[in-house]
Amino acid sequence: LFGELLSDSEIALEFGADAFTRHMLEFELAWTRALGQCGIVPVDDAEAAEDAIMAFAIPDLGESSNRDGIPVPALVSAIRQGLPEGVAHAIHSGATSQDVIDTAMVLSCLSAVDILSQRIGSVLEAMEEVLERFGDRPLMARTRMQASLPATVALRIEAWKRPLEDHLARADKVRSALQVVQIGGAIGIRENPNKHIEDCAETLAEILGLKLGPVWHTDRSRMVEFGNWMMLVAGTLGKMGQDIALMSQQGVDKIALRGGGGSSAMPHKQNPVASEIMTTLARYASGQQAILGQAMIHEQERSGAAWALEWLTLPAMAEAVGASLRHAKTLMTSVECMGMAEPRA
Amino acid sequence: LFGELLSDSEIALEFGADAFTRHMLEFELAWTRALGQCGIVPVDDAEAAEDAIMAFAIPDLGESSNRDGIPVPALVSAIRQGLPEGVAHAIHSGATSQDVIDTAMVLSCLSAVDILSQRIGSVLEAMEEVLERFGDRPLMARTRMQASLPATVALRIEAWKRPLEDHLARADKVRSALQVVQIGGAIGIRENPNKHIEDCAETLAEILGLKLGPVWHTDRSRMVEFGNWMMLVAGTLGKMGQDIALMSQQGVDKIALRGGGGSSAMPHKQNPVASEIMTTLARYASGQQAILGQAMIHEQERSGAAWALEWLTLPAMAEAVGASLRHAKTLMTSVECMGMAEPRA
Amino acid sequence: LFGELLSDSEIALEFGADAFTRHMLEFELAWTRALGQCGIVPVDDAEAAEDAIMAFAIPDLGESSNRDGIPVPALVSAIRQGLPEGVAHAIHSGATSQDVIDTAMVLSCLSAVDILSQRIGSVLEAMEEVLERFGDRPLMARTRMQASLPATVALRIEAWKRPLEDHLARADKVRSALQVVQIGGAIGIRENPNKHIEDCAETLAEILGLKLGPVWHTDRSRMVEFGNWMMLVAGTLGKMGQDIALMSQQGVDKIALRGGGGSSAMPHKQNPVASEIMTTLARYASGQQAILGQAMIHEQERSGAAWALEWLTLPAMAEAVGASLRHAKTLMTSVECMGMAEPRA
Amino acid sequence: LFGELLSDSEIALEFGADAFTRHMLEFELAWTRALGQCGIVPVDDAEAAEDAIMAFAIPDLGESSNRDGIPVPALVSAIRQGLPEGVAHAIHSGATSQDVIDTAMVLSCLSAVDILSQRIGSVLEAMEEVLERFGDRPLMARTRMQASLPATVALRIEAWKRPLEDHLARADKVRSALQVVQIGGAIGIRENPNKHIEDCAETLAEILGLKLGPVWHTDRSRMVEFGNWMMLVAGTLGKMGQDIALMSQQGVDKIALRGGGGSSAMPHKQNPVASEIMTTLARYASGQQAILGQAMIHEQERSGAAWALEWLTLPAMAEAVGASLRHAKTLMTSVECMGMAEPRA
């Protein structure tokens, strides 16, 4: 109903059932290939298993998720269905559901980081243009909501731009934190099914374009780091939205925008909708991060309770940031005027 | 992908585009009728307008929401399209977008309260049965996670049941808080279009089966009260889920459940999935309430920024509580055994 | 360093070590008296025990709290020290630490509700005066931060006043929820030390001026309700603060206040400090409520982990609301002008 | 009353009025010296001003904070009191209150990072010892709270240790993010009082042992990064606490600890108080981070409302993490036994 105002369909796709299941199958395919390459299962079995995975038609996994808490047990048993025992054994052996889910989630998160980073770049370009057009114009600086000293439009735009540039630079660290395959086996000690398991894990990581590191079944720091980055981006955009909403006020009149929301009762109004929603989404993302933080308390060798908090918050945060970046772009390309009419003497 | 594990399709429908738009049209229809009945517009115009609203085929409003921040301006202008001026004037006049959205939201929330209350009742019944079957069996009471003194199963079940009963009783207060129509006009002073506006507002409330009270454009307490109630219900269920997960531990072994989640790596396991997720959803709902609380800071006569926080959190909380109640029901009807084998001497 | 800007010493006292220990001793004294009156211990022992409690010089309990997680075990054993066995037995028998802490907390919370309610009343009075002086003056209504239609100052003040009045009315329900003594004994079944324990519990409640209800060791709803009420009050004040900060902007100029914060770099500025901080405290209180909500997940018969969340959040929230009410009062008594110069024609 | 259970006096001191005021004076002293060295004020005036700052007896600033929202205006005017105009002018000129507060806060935060890092190191050492003593003993791995496969104690301890080591490594990045002096002048453009201001800022940073970067008046990312780090540390400790509480359960019996909390009603109990509180503090810190995240929405050139959220949350989070690290240390040095009696065959 609210269209793309508060959500983002492109980002949503990356975390949706189709993309996520595709990522889970990428994991299974890579793992089967790795099992074969490292001699853990016979190469023939591995190849037959790969064919089976590639030919696999994904069934609806919703109901089994409801039962198992995760879609993996049903997925694995559906893939194995009807396969000879050796071939079936070349699938998923030595891996556990969490390996599949976490690696698939990492792939979805990385796609989201790419989309978000690219949008940050695009917002920065649009900002640059506004800066060139209006940066020299006079603007009264306001501290604690009070007029303080005369300045120029550049002061305010640069306060939006600089942190966004920093966040873009931070994206590399986030990507690096996320690019670690999850492969720990049943209880996170990566010792099954045999001594070549470390090679196999290494191969898996290579095939998927990820890195190998220690098992992170119970250490959710990388997910929290990703959330933190999204909260930072959303926060800077929230500041920008707040500033624009304040500049739009009659009496202050420091920005004029094309478009702007209509009112059903007051046709003369131009509501600074995009800027308000950027503030909304910043507060929303910030709140989700507190929930995500609870996922750190991941008891024993695997917590169903703490883990599921990530699935509830990360996609929602990514959509919020994605939508906010779209709004920022819309705003920056709709600026008709910023600051006062005459360039500062 | 996660099916109904973390979400709830029945509740989702109540906040979905179809139901919400239907509620918005219920508002418009009732308002038009009220305008006619109170002599604010000619009865003929009102009747023609009612016909137009009833015959109206709802277009996709997503894109206009994206522009206006709300779907109402586009909705109203789509309904009015092609109507004679007088008839068009009999639609929405004296109302504002917020009146439509808030009233529609109230209707969705009330539906959710009904569903949730009915489910609480159903969980209580299932609990009662477990209490009858196993209530007398011995159970070691545990305080601060330590065995303390011998007790019976009843002690623990009653600690789940009593607060749920209280929450069911609290539902009436929540319903009463929510049952207030929003009708304030452009800036919340309910003075347009003429002096009969109070009668008209009264009529509107009657038609919709709601009450009339002071305009609450900027006072979001009732929404926060609804959120608080959902957080309480989720919290009690979270306690119950936590208890059951703890009772399921080997070594403690105080509950046996039919079903339970499968594991892809360890087929011997029976994961207490539903109970874990109840804890997850309690933490999630609690976090959303902090975001909803920010909606209280609703600046001036209408805040787009604060308002939108309600749309992001209330449906999500209702789904979380709905899902948690389903899990509670599943658990209570799957109990094979609670407590120790022999009734307490 | 920040003085009473963000905190409140009067409220802090109510939750401080002195007041809290005094409340714990009130509980012990009342319980001892009840044990005697109900014939659970010999009257002579009870009287000697009462004397001992009244004469008791409170030691520093911090270190033992650190060890036991609560000050009660050390407190009880300090009181009993050197007393004859029968007299010692007339102290605390049949009660548990949680009974003492929860009842003492309820007494502190009730004091806080009283102080806060009284301050709400005082803010309402000051508002009434501003309303009388400036209510008729013209003010441009602003929706979504945009000028919408001409109105009067009364529109805005009433939007602050009405919810505050409602919150004052809600205080009675909160008081009623809080006025329940905690007395459950070791595991919450109130069955020790003998069959007269219910009479004894009833007597305890009477002595303390509280009510008796079911044991609420693990049902923390009343604490969450208290938090919710504080969040509502803080939220309404946050809206008021936000409005005043917006009205103070040069260019909007709809309020003039005496006082106002100085600036170290710009002596000409008058910062609307109190109004900003009211917004700060509303966001703060809202965030604490999400933490408090986690206390609902109170596992088994007593959760040290969940319980302690209340001690971290409730006093902090009460101080935040208390400070915000002081700021509201300061603002309302500092108004030199609101709205435009001439009353609306 | 709760002693050091939920708080930390050593950390509290670093954010307390004394330390903070000392940091503010360090800033003023360094700035005066820099003004002199860079020829912005006469060297004689700078030296006289330095003497005045060093001789300055700090008055109580609480009341003026209450009025100005910050202690700086009163502090600066108290220092300048009675000084000749030139000397007075050599103090604070070209700086603003936010420069002083933010730089002082950075110094306090850096001290906290040092203390916390040192404690992490100390916990890691104690863990190492437990690992050596008990790492080889058998322990049943538990996933989703269910016994899964036999493992050793090392599996669980390493799951606590590895993320803590990572957090210790992350501390360097946090330190680097925090080590940036704030010096922007009245509105953040660092252009007053003259063209040598950049040199002067550079000198200031050198004197204080900090770095110079762009003005960050409105970009609060570094504070949020600090909060994120604390949330991560608290989260890992919360997981550890949760694990230990679960291991302490009778029936599971996988840890034996010296000490442990007493009970007022059940003298036989040994409550795993420290472990529970570590979970409490993790949830608390996580909740504070959501509030801190709101500080990103720092409107215009300085937001009193957003800024103050940092003062409410950062010290509280640092104390929570500090207390949790103390508890972790206590636990690790109190382990009498972990895992089962016999080393795994």
PDB file of N, CA, C and O in Angstrom, chain A residues 66-119:
ATOM      1  N   ASN A  66       8.514 -24.087   9.147  1.00  0.00           N
ATOM      2  CA  ASN A  66       7.639 -23.923  10.288  1.00  0.00           C
ATOM      3  C   ASN A  66       7.878 -25.042  11.301  1.00  0.00           C
ATOM      4  O   ASN A  66       7.825 -24.827  12.505  1.00  0.00           O
ATOM      5  N   ARG A  67       8.168 -26.238  10.792  1.00  0.00           N
ATOM      6  CA  ARG A  67       8.361 -27.384  11.669  1.00  0.00           C
ATOM      7  C   ARG A  67       9.789 -27.430  12.227  1.00  0.00           C
ATOM      8  O   ARG A  67      10.011 -27.594  13.409  1.00  0.00           O
ATOM      9  N   ASP A  68      10.761 -27.253  11.310  1.00  0.00           N
ATOM     10  CA  ASP A  68      12.163 -27.438  11.697  1.00  0.00           C
ATOM     11  C   ASP A  68      12.825 -26.142  12.158  1.00  0.00           C
ATOM     12  O   ASP A  68      13.942 -26.156  12.658  1.00  0.00           O
ATOM     13  N   GLY A  69      12.163 -25.043  11.930  1.00  0.00           N
ATOM     14  CA  GLY A  69      12.752 -23.762  12.310  1.00  0.00           C
ATOM     15  C   GLY A  69      13.669 -23.217  11.227  1.00  0.00           C
ATOM     16  O   GLY A  69      14.098 -22.073  11.293  1.00  0.00           O
ATOM     17  N   ILE A  70      13.964 -24.034  10.251  1.00  0.00           N
ATOM     18  CA  ILE A  70      14.845 -23.672   9.140  1.00  0.00           C
ATOM     19  C   ILE A  70      14.476 -24.536   7.945  1.00  0.00           C
ATOM     20  O   ILE A  70      13.986 -25.659   8.107  1.00  0.00           O
ATOM     21  N   PRO A  71      14.729 -24.064   6.736  1.00  0.00           N
ATOM     22  CA  PRO A  71      14.313 -24.832   5.559  1.00  0.00           C
ATOM     23  C   PRO A  71      15.305 -25.924   5.143  1.00  0.00           C
ATOM     24  O   PRO A  71      15.012 -26.695   4.232  1.00  0.00           O
ATOM     25  N   VAL A  72      16.448 -26.002   5.794  1.00  0.00           N
ATOM     26  CA  VAL A  72      17.520 -26.860   5.272  1.00  0.00           C
ATOM     27  C   VAL A  72      17.228 -28.361   5.348  1.00  0.00           C
ATOM     28  O   VAL A  72      17.417 -29.072   4.350  1.00  0.00           O
ATOM     29  N   PRO A  73      16.770 -28.893   6.498  1.00  0.00           N
ATOM     30  CA  PRO A  73      16.558 -30.344   6.522  1.00  0.00           C
ATOM     31  C   PRO A  73      15.641 -30.803   5.389  1.00  0.00           C
ATOM     32  O   PRO A  73      15.934 -31.797   4.709  1.00  0.00           O
ATOM     33  N   ALA A  74      14.561 -30.088   5.156  1.00  0.00           N
ATOM     34  CA  ALA A  74      13.638 -30.477   4.085  1.00  0.00           C
ATOM     35  C   ALA A  74      14.290 -30.316   2.712  1.00  0.00           C
ATOM     36  O   ALA A  74      14.090 -31.130   1.810  1.00  0.00           O
ATOM     37  N   LEU A  75      15.063 -29.263   2.551  1.00  0.00           N
ATOM     38  CA  LEU A  75      15.737 -29.033   1.267  1.00  0.00           C
ATOM     39  C   LEU A  75      16.698 -30.168   0.959  1.00  0.00           C
ATOM     40  O   LEU A  75      16.683 -30.739  -0.140  1.00  0.00           O
ATOM     41  N   VAL A  76      17.518 -30.496   1.921  1.00  0.00           N
ATOM     42  CA  VAL A  76      18.505 -31.553   1.708  1.00  0.00           C
ATOM     43  C   VAL A  76      17.807 -32.877   1.425  1.00  0.00           C
ATOM     44  O   VAL A  76      18.183 -33.605   0.496  1.00  0.00           O
ATOM     45  N   SER A  77      16.763 -33.153   2.156  1.00  0.00           N
ATOM     46  CA  SER A  77      16.156 -34.462   1.919  1.00  0.00           C
ATOM     47  C   SER A  77      15.405 -34.466   0.591  1.00  0.00           C
ATOM     48  O   SER A  77      15.332 -35.497  -0.068  1.00  0.00           O
ATOM     49  N   ALA A  78      14.902 -33.315   0.157  1.00  0.00           N
ATOM     50  CA  ALA A  78      14.267 -33.260  -1.176  1.00  0.00           C
ATOM     51  C   ALA A  78      15.301 -33.457  -2.281  1.00  0.00           C
ATOM     52  O   ALA A  78      15.032 -34.132  -3.286  1.00  0.00           O
ATOM     53  N   ILE A  79      16.480 -32.877  -2.110  1.00  0.00           N
ATOM     54  CA  ILE A  79      17.518 -33.060  -3.148  1.00  0.00           C
ATOM     55  C   ILE A  79      17.946 -34.526  -3.217  1.00  0.00           C
ATOM     56  O   ILE A  79      18.095 -35.100  -4.296  1.00  0.00           O
ATOM     57  N   ARG A  80      18.127 -35.104  -2.054  1.00  0.00           N
ATOM     58  CA  ARG A  80      18.628 -36.490  -2.005  1.00  0.00           C
ATOM     59  C   ARG A  80      17.603 -37.513  -2.483  1.00  0.00           C
ATOM     60  O   ARG A  80      17.970 -38.634  -2.829  1.00  0.00           O
ATOM     61  N   GLN A  81      16.343 -37.104  -2.475  1.00  0.00           N
ATOM     62  CA  GLN A  81      15.257 -38.049  -2.768  1.00  0.00           C
ATOM     63  C   GLN A  81      15.493 -38.834  -4.065  1.00  0.00           C
ATOM     64  O   GLN A  81      15.684 -38.257  -5.135  1.00  0.00           O
ATOM     65  N   GLY A  82      15.455 -40.130  -3.953  1.00  0.00           N
ATOM     66  CA  GLY A  82      15.544 -40.992  -5.132  1.00  0.00           C
ATOM     67  C   GLY A  82      16.958 -41.198  -5.647  1.00  0.00           C
ATOM     68  O   GLY A  82      17.172 -41.947  -6.601  1.00  0.00           O
ATOM     69  N   LEU A  83      17.932 -40.533  -5.023  1.00  0.00           N
ATOM     70  CA  LEU A  83      19.306 -40.701  -5.493  1.00  0.00           C
ATOM     71  C   LEU A  83      19.925 -41.959  -4.869  1.00  0.00           C
ATOM     72  O   LEU A  83      19.587 -42.333  -3.747  1.00  0.00           O
ATOM     73  N   PRO A  84      20.836 -42.603  -5.603  1.00  0.00           N
ATOM     74  CA  PRO A  84      21.556 -43.736  -5.024  1.00  0.00           C
ATOM     75  C   PRO A  84      22.288 -43.290  -3.759  1.00  0.00           C
ATOM     76  O   PRO A  84      22.683 -42.117  -3.658  1.00  0.00           O
ATOM     77  N   GLU A  85      22.527 -44.225  -2.865  1.00  0.00           N
ATOM     78  CA  GLU A  85      23.056 -43.857  -1.554  1.00  0.00           C
ATOM     79  C   GLU A  85      24.372 -43.089  -1.642  1.00  0.00           C
ATOM     80  O   GLU A  85      24.575 -42.086  -0.947  1.00  0.00           O
ATOM     81  N   GLY A  86      25.275 -43.542  -2.497  1.00  0.00           N
ATOM     82  CA  GLY A  86      26.577 -42.883  -2.632  1.00  0.00           C
ATOM     83  C   GLY A  86      26.418 -41.438  -3.097  1.00  0.00           C
ATOM     84  O   GLY A  86      27.090 -40.524  -2.605  1.00  0.00           O
ATOM     85  N   VAL A  87      25.534 -41.261  -4.043  1.00  0.00           N
ATOM     86  CA  VAL A  87      25.300 -39.910  -4.570  1.00  0.00           C
ATOM     87  C   VAL A  87      24.664 -39.037  -3.481  1.00  0.00           C
ATOM     88  O   VAL A  87      25.071 -37.885  -3.275  1.00  0.00           O
ATOM     89  N   ALA A  88      23.681 -39.603  -2.802  1.00  0.00           N
ATOM     90  CA  ALA A  88      23.035 -38.861  -1.715  1.00  0.00           C
ATOM     91  C   ALA A  88      24.076 -38.470  -0.662  1.00  0.00           C
ATOM     92  O   ALA A  88      24.064 -37.352  -0.130  1.00  0.00           O
ATOM     93  N   HIS A  89      24.996 -39.369  -0.422  1.00  0.00           N
ATOM     94  CA  HIS A  89      26.024 -39.113   0.585  1.00  0.00           C
ATOM     95  C   HIS A  89      26.984 -37.997   0.148  1.00  0.00           C
ATOM     96  O   HIS A  89      27.664 -37.387   0.983  1.00  0.00           O
ATOM     97  N   ALA A  90      27.058 -37.775  -1.159  1.00  0.00           N
ATOM     98  CA  ALA A  90      27.935 -36.703  -1.662  1.00  0.00           C
ATOM     99  C   ALA A  90      27.307 -35.329  -1.503  1.00  0.00           C
ATOM    100  O   ALA A  90      27.860 -34.319  -1.941  1.00  0.00           O
ATOM    101  N   ILE A  91      26.146 -35.307  -0.896  1.00  0.00           N
ATOM    102  CA  ILE A  91      25.430 -34.033  -0.707  1.00  0.00           C
ATOM    103  C   ILE A  91      25.350 -33.716   0.790  1.00  0.00           C
ATOM    104  O   ILE A  91      24.861 -34.545   1.570  1.00  0.00           O
ATOM    105  N   HIS A  92      25.843 -32.541   1.173  1.00  0.00           N
ATOM    106  CA  HIS A  92      25.647 -31.988   2.527  1.00  0.00           C
ATOM    107  C   HIS A  92      26.445 -32.717   3.614  1.00  0.00           C
ATOM    108  O   HIS A  92      26.516 -32.208   4.749  1.00  0.00           O
ATOM    109  N   SER A  93      27.078 -33.848   3.280  1.00  0.00           N
ATOM    110  CA  SER A  93      27.765 -34.606   4.333  1.00  0.00           C
ATOM    111  C   SER A  93      28.869 -33.778   4.982  1.00  0.00           C
ATOM    112  O   SER A  93      29.727 -33.220   4.290  1.00  0.00           O
ATOM    113  N   GLY A  94      28.853 -33.738   6.277  1.00  0.00           N
ATOM    114  CA  GLY A  94      29.859 -32.968   6.999  1.00  0.00           C
ATOM    115  C   GLY A  94      29.466 -31.513   7.204  1.00  0.00           C
ATOM    116  O   GLY A  94      30.132 -30.784   7.936  1.00  0.00           O
ATOM    117  N   ALA A  95      28.392 -31.111   6.537  1.00  0.00           N
ATOM    118  CA  ALA A  95      27.885 -29.734   6.749  1.00  0.00           C
ATOM    119  C   ALA A  95      26.667 -29.818   7.653  1.00  0.00           C
ATOM    120  O   ALA A  95      26.120 -30.894   7.885  1.00  0.00           O
ATOM    121  N   THR A  96      26.240 -28.666   8.146  1.00  0.00           N
ATOM    122  CA  THR A  96      25.037 -28.636   8.965  1.00  0.00           C
ATOM    123  C   THR A  96      24.146 -27.499   8.468  1.00  0.00           C
ATOM    124  O   THR A  96      24.583 -26.642   7.693  1.00  0.00           O
ATOM    125  N   SER A  97      22.921 -27.520   8.910  1.00  0.00           N
ATOM    126  CA  SER A  97      21.974 -26.505   8.446  1.00  0.00           C
ATOM    127  C   SER A  97      22.520 -25.097   8.615  1.00  0.00           C
ATOM    128  O   SER A  97      22.361 -24.237   7.750  1.00  0.00           O
ATOM    129  N   GLN A  98      23.148 -24.864   9.742  1.00  0.00           N
ATOM    130  CA  GLN A  98      23.620 -23.501   9.989  1.00  0.00           C
ATOM    131  C   GLN A  98      24.670 -23.085   8.972  1.00  0.00           C
ATOM    132  O   GLN A  98      24.733 -21.915   8.590  1.00  0.00           O
ATOM    133  N   ASP A  99      25.492 -24.031   8.541  1.00  0.00           N
ATOM    134  CA  ASP A  99      26.479 -23.705   7.511  1.00  0.00           C
ATOM    135  C   ASP A  99      25.788 -23.169   6.255  1.00  0.00           C
ATOM    136  O   ASP A  99      26.222 -22.187   5.653  1.00  0.00           O
ATOM    137  N   VAL A 100      24.698 -23.853   5.898  1.00  0.00           N
ATOM    138  CA  VAL A 100      23.973 -23.475   4.686  1.00  0.00           C
ATOM    139  C   VAL A 100      23.308 -22.114   4.849  1.00  0.00           C
ATOM    140  O   VAL A 100      23.453 -21.213   4.022  1.00  0.00           O
ATOM    141  N   ILE A 101      22.582 -21.969   5.944  1.00  0.00           N
ATOM    142  CA  ILE A 101      21.831 -20.729   6.168  1.00  0.00           C
ATOM    143  C   ILE A 101      22.784 -19.537   6.301  1.00  0.00           C
ATOM    144  O   ILE A 101      22.593 -18.499   5.666  1.00  0.00           O
ATOM    145  N   ASP A 102      23.818 -19.693   7.114  1.00  0.00           N
ATOM    146  CA  ASP A 102      24.717 -18.551   7.336  1.00  0.00           C
ATOM    147  C   ASP A 102      25.447 -18.165   6.055  1.00  0.00           C
ATOM    148  O   ASP A 102      25.618 -16.966   5.777  1.00  0.00           O
ATOM    149  N   THR A 103      25.891 -19.169   5.292  1.00  0.00           N
ATOM    150  CA  THR A 103      26.587 -18.831   4.061  1.00  0.00           C
ATOM    151  C   THR A 103      25.627 -18.182   3.062  1.00  0.00           C
ATOM    152  O   THR A 103      25.976 -17.190   2.405  1.00  0.00           O
ATOM    153  N   ALA A 104      24.417 -18.710   2.973  1.00  0.00           N
ATOM    154  CA  ALA A 104      23.432 -18.094   2.080  1.00  0.00           C
ATOM    155  C   ALA A 104      23.128 -16.664   2.539  1.00  0.00           C
ATOM    156  O   ALA A 104      23.024 -15.740   1.724  1.00  0.00           O
ATOM    157  N   MET A 105      23.035 -16.474   3.839  1.00  0.00           N
ATOM    158  CA  MET A 105      22.749 -15.132   4.365  1.00  0.00           C
ATOM    159  C   MET A 105      23.899 -14.172   4.035  1.00  0.00           C
ATOM    160  O   MET A 105      23.676 -13.017   3.669  1.00  0.00           O
ATOM    161  N   VAL A 106      25.107 -14.671   4.166  1.00  0.00           N
ATOM    162  CA  VAL A 106      26.273 -13.858   3.844  1.00  0.00           C
ATOM    163  C   VAL A 106      26.234 -13.428   2.369  1.00  0.00           C
ATOM    164  O   VAL A 106      26.525 -12.276   2.032  1.00  0.00           O
ATOM    165  N   LEU A 107      25.833 -14.357   1.505  1.00  0.00           N
ATOM    166  CA  LEU A 107      25.756 -14.011   0.077  1.00  0.00           C
ATOM    167  C   LEU A 107      24.671 -12.958  -0.167  1.00  0.00           C
ATOM    168  O   LEU A 107      24.872 -12.013  -0.940  1.00  0.00           O
ATOM    169  N   SER A 108      23.551 -13.102   0.530  1.00  0.00           N
ATOM    170  CA  SER A 108      22.498 -12.088   0.396  1.00  0.00           C
ATOM    171  C   SER A 108      22.964 -10.742   0.943  1.00  0.00           C
ATOM    172  O   SER A 108      22.732  -9.691   0.330  1.00  0.00           O
ATOM    173  N   CYS A 109      23.621 -10.777   2.080  1.00  0.00           N
ATOM    174  CA  CYS A 109      24.106  -9.528   2.693  1.00  0.00           C
ATOM    175  C   CYS A 109      25.120  -8.842   1.764  1.00  0.00           C
ATOM    176  O   CYS A 109      25.095  -7.617   1.613  1.00  0.00           O
ATOM    177  N   LEU A 110      26.007  -9.637   1.182  1.00  0.00           N
ATOM    178  CA  LEU A 110      27.000  -9.043   0.292  1.00  0.00           C
ATOM    179  C   LEU A 110      26.330  -8.382  -0.913  1.00  0.00           C
ATOM    180  O   LEU A 110      26.744  -7.299  -1.348  1.00  0.00           O
ATOM    181  N   SER A 111      25.295  -9.020  -1.446  1.00  0.00           N
ATOM    182  CA  SER A 111      24.551  -8.381  -2.543  1.00  0.00           C
ATOM    183  C   SER A 111      23.949  -7.064  -2.069  1.00  0.00           C
ATOM    184  O   SER A 111      23.963  -6.064  -2.788  1.00  0.00           O
ATOM    185  N   ALA A 112      23.417  -7.089  -0.859  1.00  0.00           N
ATOM    186  CA  ALA A 112      22.819  -5.862  -0.331  1.00  0.00           C
ATOM    187  C   ALA A 112      23.881  -4.773  -0.158  1.00  0.00           C
ATOM    188  O   ALA A 112      23.643  -3.607  -0.500  1.00  0.00           O
ATOM    189  N   VAL A 113      25.057  -5.153   0.344  1.00  0.00           N
ATOM    190  CA  VAL A 113      26.120  -4.154   0.494  1.00  0.00           C
ATOM    191  C   VAL A 113      26.470  -3.546  -0.865  1.00  0.00           C
ATOM    192  O   VAL A 113      26.675  -2.331  -0.983  1.00  0.00           O
ATOM    193  N   ASP A 114      26.505  -4.398  -1.887  1.00  0.00           N
ATOM    194  CA  ASP A 114      26.810  -3.878  -3.225  1.00  0.00           C
ATOM    195  C   ASP A 114      25.769  -2.865  -3.698  1.00  0.00           C
ATOM    196  O   ASP A 114      26.105  -1.787  -4.167  1.00  0.00           O
ATOM    197  N   ILE A 115      24.515  -3.236  -3.537  1.00  0.00           N
ATOM    198  CA  ILE A 115      23.448  -2.325  -3.985  1.00  0.00           C
ATOM    199  C   ILE A 115      23.498  -1.028  -3.181  1.00  0.00           C
ATOM    200  O   ILE A 115      23.429   0.070  -3.730  1.00  0.00           O
ATOM    201  N   LEU A 116      23.634  -1.169  -1.874  1.00  0.00           N
ATOM    202  CA  LEU A 116      23.629   0.023  -1.020  1.00  0.00           C
ATOM    203  C   LEU A 116      24.836   0.907  -1.330  1.00  0.00           C
ATOM    204  O   LEU A 116      24.711   2.142  -1.404  1.00  0.00           O
ATOM    205  N   SER A 117      25.999   0.285  -1.536  1.00  0.00           N
ATOM    206  CA  SER A 117      27.199   1.074  -1.826  1.00  0.00           C
ATOM    207  C   SER A 117      27.044   1.824  -3.140  1.00  0.00           C
ATOM    208  O   SER A 117      27.428   2.988  -3.261  1.00  0.00           O
ATOM    209  N   GLN A 118      26.484   1.127  -4.092  1.00  0.00           N
ATOM    210  CA  GLN A 118      26.317   1.757  -5.399  1.00  0.00           C
ATOM    211  C   GLN A 118      25.350   2.942  -5.279  1.00  0.00           C
ATOM    212  O   GLN A 118      25.564   4.002  -5.866  1.00  0.00           O
ATOM    213  N   ARG A 119      24.341   2.774  -4.467  1.00  0.00           N
ATOM    214  CA  ARG A 119      23.394   3.891  -4.268  1.00  0.00           C
ATOM    215  C   ARG A 119      24.039   5.043  -3.500  1.00  0.00           C
ATOM    216  O   ARG A 119      23.735   6.205  -3.752  1.00  0.00           O
TER     217      ARG A 119
END
